[in-house]
Structure formats: C-alpha cells, structure tokens
mmCIF file of C-alpha atoms in Angstrom:
data_model
loop_
_atom_site.group_PDB
_atom_site.id
_atom_site.type_symbol
_atom_site.label_atom_id
_atom_site.label_comp_id
_atom_site.label_asym_id
_atom_site.label_seq_id
_atom_site.Cartn_x
_atom_site.Cartn_y
_atom_site.Cartn_z
ATOM 1 C CA UNK A 1 90.998 163.040 79.302
ATOM 2 C CA UNK A 2 88.102 163.984 81.596
ATOM 3 C CA UNK A 3 85.562 162.709 79.036
ATOM 4 C CA UNK A 4 86.902 159.214 79.773
ATOM 5 C CA UNK A 5 86.594 159.648 83.532
ATOM 6 C CA UNK A 6 85.381 156.418 85.138
ATOM 7 C CA UNK A 7 85.203 157.410 88.817
ATOM 8 C CA UNK A 8 84.457 160.506 90.864
ATOM 9 C CA UNK A 9 86.862 160.375 93.832
ATOM 10 C CA UNK A 10 86.418 162.113 97.170
ATOM 11 C CA UNK A 11 88.084 162.053 100.588
ATOM 12 C CA UNK A 12 86.797 162.926 103.993
ATOM 13 C CA UNK A 13 87.954 162.567 107.584
ATOM 14 C CA UNK A 14 86.885 163.270 111.130
ATOM 15 C CA UNK A 15 88.196 162.924 114.660
ATOM 16 C CA UNK A 16 86.610 160.428 116.990
ATOM 17 C CA UNK A 17 87.078 158.801 120.330
ATOM 18 C CA UNK A 18 86.950 160.209 123.830
ATOM 19 C CA UNK A 19 90.043 162.363 123.398
ATOM 20 C CA UNK A 20 89.445 163.128 119.685
ATOM 21 C CA UNK A 21 92.988 161.912 118.943
ATOM 22 C CA UNK A 22 91.940 159.139 116.589
ATOM 23 C CA UNK A 23 91.183 160.164 113.017
ATOM 24 C CA UNK A 24 88.952 158.221 110.690
ATOM 25 C CA UNK A 25 89.489 158.592 106.942
ATOM 26 C CA UNK A 26 87.110 157.641 104.181
ATOM 27 C CA UNK A 27 87.757 157.362 100.451
ATOM 28 C CA UNK A 28 84.671 157.416 98.267
ATOM 29 C CA UNK A 29 84.644 156.534 94.569
ATOM 30 C CA UNK A 30 81.496 156.779 92.474
ATOM 31 C CA UNK A 31 81.662 154.575 89.380
ATOM 32 C CA UNK A 32 80.178 156.654 86.549
ATOM 33 C CA UNK A 33 79.740 153.603 84.310
ATOM 34 C CA UNK A 34 78.052 151.275 86.798
ATOM 35 C CA UNK A 35 76.480 153.823 89.150
ATOM 36 C CA UNK A 36 77.792 152.211 92.331
ATOM 37 C CA UNK A 37 80.022 153.385 95.171
ATOM 38 C CA UNK A 38 83.376 152.066 96.380
ATOM 39 C CA UNK A 39 83.976 153.088 99.991
ATOM 40 C CA UNK A 40 87.001 152.441 102.192
ATOM 41 C CA UNK A 41 87.481 153.444 105.827
ATOM 42 C CA UNK A 42 90.699 153.720 107.815
ATOM 43 C CA UNK A 43 91.312 154.662 111.435
ATOM 44 C CA UNK A 44 94.707 156.167 112.024
ATOM 45 C CA UNK A 45 96.673 159.009 113.477
ATOM 46 C CA UNK A 46 98.631 159.145 110.212
ATOM 47 C CA UNK A 47 98.227 161.751 107.516
ATOM 48 C CA UNK A 48 95.437 161.244 104.954
ATOM 49 C CA UNK A 49 98.021 161.148 102.159
ATOM 50 C CA UNK A 50 99.621 158.013 103.672
ATOM 51 C CA UNK A 51 97.796 155.608 101.367
ATOM 52 C CA UNK A 52 99.384 152.285 102.222
ATOM 53 C CA UNK A 53 96.701 150.151 100.556
ATOM 54 C CA UNK A 54 95.602 148.424 103.787
ATOM 55 C CA UNK A 55 92.036 149.740 103.508
ATOM 56 C CA UNK A 56 89.183 147.322 102.920
ATOM 57 C CA UNK A 57 86.990 148.510 100.055
ATOM 58 C CA UNK A 58 83.235 148.011 100.165
ATOM 59 C CA UNK A 59 81.145 148.150 96.999
ATOM 60 C CA UNK A 60 77.731 149.669 97.705
ATOM 61 C CA UNK A 61 75.057 149.631 94.969
ATOM 62 C CA UNK A 62 73.458 152.882 96.147
ATOM 63 C CA UNK A 63 73.395 155.434 98.941
ATOM 64 C CA UNK A 64 70.024 156.887 99.857
ATOM 65 C CA UNK A 65 69.990 160.616 100.521
ATOM 66 C CA UNK A 66 67.236 162.980 101.636
ATOM 67 C CA UNK A 67 65.779 163.110 98.120
ATOM 68 C CA UNK A 68 66.330 159.518 97.045
ATOM 69 C CA UNK A 69 69.397 157.731 95.685
ATOM 70 C CA UNK A 70 72.589 159.806 95.605
ATOM 71 C CA UNK A 71 73.542 160.516 91.996
ATOM 72 C CA UNK A 72 76.781 161.970 90.576
ATOM 73 C CA UNK A 73 75.382 165.521 90.508
ATOM 74 C CA UNK A 74 74.753 165.268 94.274
ATOM 75 C CA UNK A 75 78.483 164.748 94.892
ATOM 76 C CA UNK A 76 80.666 167.826 95.280
ATOM 77 C CA UNK A 77 83.167 169.245 97.773
ATOM 78 C CA UNK A 78 81.067 170.304 100.756
ATOM 79 C CA UNK A 79 78.127 167.971 100.115
ATOM 80 C CA UNK A 80 76.899 165.844 102.998
ATOM 81 C CA UNK A 81 75.979 162.179 102.593
ATOM 82 C CA UNK A 82 75.367 159.436 105.108
ATOM 83 C CA UNK A 83 77.984 156.691 105.225
ATOM 84 C CA UNK A 84 77.545 153.830 107.705
ATOM 85 C CA UNK A 85 75.060 155.866 109.712
ATOM 86 C CA UNK A 86 77.311 158.928 109.974
ATOM 87 C CA UNK A 87 76.684 162.244 108.229
ATOM 88 C CA UNK A 88 79.865 162.824 106.251
ATOM 89 C CA UNK A 89 80.974 166.000 104.480
ATOM 90 C CA UNK A 90 82.997 165.407 101.318
ATOM 91 C CA UNK A 91 86.141 167.463 101.972
ATOM 92 C CA UNK A 92 88.391 166.868 98.960
ATOM 93 C CA UNK A 93 88.027 165.794 95.347
ATOM 94 C CA UNK A 94 90.904 164.642 93.184
ATOM 95 C CA UNK A 95 91.945 166.756 90.183
ATOM 96 C CA UNK A 96 89.978 164.925 87.470
ATOM 97 C CA UNK A 97 86.837 164.893 89.655
ATOM 98 C CA UNK A 98 87.117 168.646 90.289
ATOM 99 C CA UNK A 99 87.596 169.235 86.568
ATOM 100 C CA UNK A 100 84.532 167.070 85.766
ATOM 101 C CA UNK A 101 82.345 168.960 88.254
ATOM 102 C CA UNK A 102 83.697 172.332 87.093
ATOM 103 C CA UNK A 103 83.092 171.516 83.401
ATOM 104 C CA UNK A 104 79.512 170.398 84.083
ATOM 105 C CA UNK A 105 78.957 173.309 86.481
ATOM 106 C CA UNK A 106 80.011 175.858 83.851
ATOM 107 C CA UNK A 107 77.799 174.233 81.226
ATOM 108 C CA UNK A 108 74.734 173.915 83.466
ATOM 109 C CA UNK A 109 74.945 177.448 84.917
ATOM 110 C CA UNK A 110 75.328 178.872 81.394
ATOM 111 C CA UNK A 111 72.352 176.820 80.187
ATOM 112 C CA UNK A 112 70.250 177.884 83.204
ATOM 113 C CA UNK A 113 71.108 181.553 82.627
ATOM 114 C CA UNK A 114 70.197 181.312 78.928
ATOM 115 C CA UNK A 115 66.867 179.655 79.788
ATOM 116 C CA UNK A 116 66.152 182.321 82.399
ATOM 117 C CA UNK A 117 66.696 185.047 79.794
ATOM 118 C CA UNK A 118 64.273 183.343 77.414
ATOM 119 C CA UNK A 119 61.606 182.788 80.081
ATOM 120 C CA UNK A 120 61.964 186.360 81.343
ATOM 121 C CA UNK A 121 60.544 187.561 78.013
ATOM 122 C CA UNK A 122 57.204 185.943 78.810
ATOM 123 C CA UNK A 123 56.700 186.453 82.539
ATOM 124 C CA UNK A 124 57.850 188.435 85.507
ATOM 125 C CA UNK A 125 60.593 186.537 87.339
ATOM 126 C CA UNK A 126 60.960 186.619 91.055
ATOM 127 C CA UNK A 127 64.517 187.397 92.031
ATOM 128 C CA UNK A 128 65.623 184.003 93.297
ATOM 129 C CA UNK A 129 69.229 183.572 94.377
ATOM 130 C CA UNK A 130 70.641 180.826 92.190
ATOM 131 C CA UNK A 131 73.519 178.462 92.832
ATOM 132 C CA UNK A 132 76.654 180.147 91.550
ATOM 133 C CA UNK A 133 79.465 178.371 89.765
ATOM 134 C CA UNK A 134 82.297 177.548 92.178
ATOM 135 C CA UNK A 135 85.645 176.328 90.903
ATOM 136 C CA UNK A 136 87.368 173.392 92.599
ATOM 137 C CA UNK A 137 84.547 170.847 92.426
ATOM 138 C CA UNK A 138 82.272 172.817 94.771
ATOM 139 C CA UNK A 139 79.311 173.460 92.428
ATOM 140 C CA UNK A 140 76.113 171.683 93.508
ATOM 141 C CA UNK A 141 75.158 170.294 90.081
ATOM 142 C CA UNK A 142 71.865 168.888 91.387
ATOM 143 C CA UNK A 143 70.739 172.320 92.565
ATOM 144 C CA UNK A 144 71.690 173.923 89.256
ATOM 145 C CA UNK A 145 69.701 171.224 87.417
ATOM 146 C CA UNK A 146 66.685 171.873 89.668
ATOM 147 C CA UNK A 147 66.893 175.601 88.982
#
C-alpha cells in the first residue's frame, strides 16, 4: 500500500490577528511522482478536522529552503519550511505519510549504522551524535542521508 503512495500529506496551523483568535490552517501535499506541492490555506475558528472542501488549492512547482529546493526527505513532522513568506512548522502527517517516513527512516538509519561500522575498521571515528529514528513521521531523512 505505501509503495504506491502518491502524495506526502501534512497539516499545520497557527493563530493570527490582534487578539490571536483567528486560526489559519494549511494543508500541504507533496506529489512524489511530479515533485510539486499542492498547498491550501484556510482562515477559520473551526477545528482543523472540519474539511468542508472550500479551500483554494495552489500548485507550486518548488519551495526553496535554506539548502536549496525542498525535497521529500526534508519533509517530516517538526520540519520548518517557508510558505507564502511565513516560517511554518509541519505539525501533523497523515497515516500513510508517517508510515512512508518511518519505513525510509528505519532503512536509512540501519544503512548509516552499517556503514559506520565498516568505516570504523579503517579510521578513528569522532563521536558525533547522529539523528535517531523517531516513529510517527518525525525522522529527518535528509539529515540521516547527510550522515
């Protein structure tokens, strides 16, 4: 099922306005096949789960982050990206997205650990604190790949 995943889906929200009573919600989908983003914003005092379909969806070809274009391994629960000029923390991932991140996180951390063991045979390693695997779509896959 998750091998046929077409989109990574995330939600975020924040309070805004003078009295901080207005909430703004954002739904972000990353299309794994096309590599683009689908972003919808909604201002409301309603609950985030009230998905009435009134949102306008914008298709964005790329989002530029601090290290270049944002790629799927840069997206995880807790990551910060800039949307419409606002630094936004991804707060929730749907079930299939969390499973996708978790599956890749397990694989990449295992691969990194195996490579570290092999390299350790040939040189003294400094004791760097590596990204740990975090269940629930919270593993920073980009950091694990860099390590």
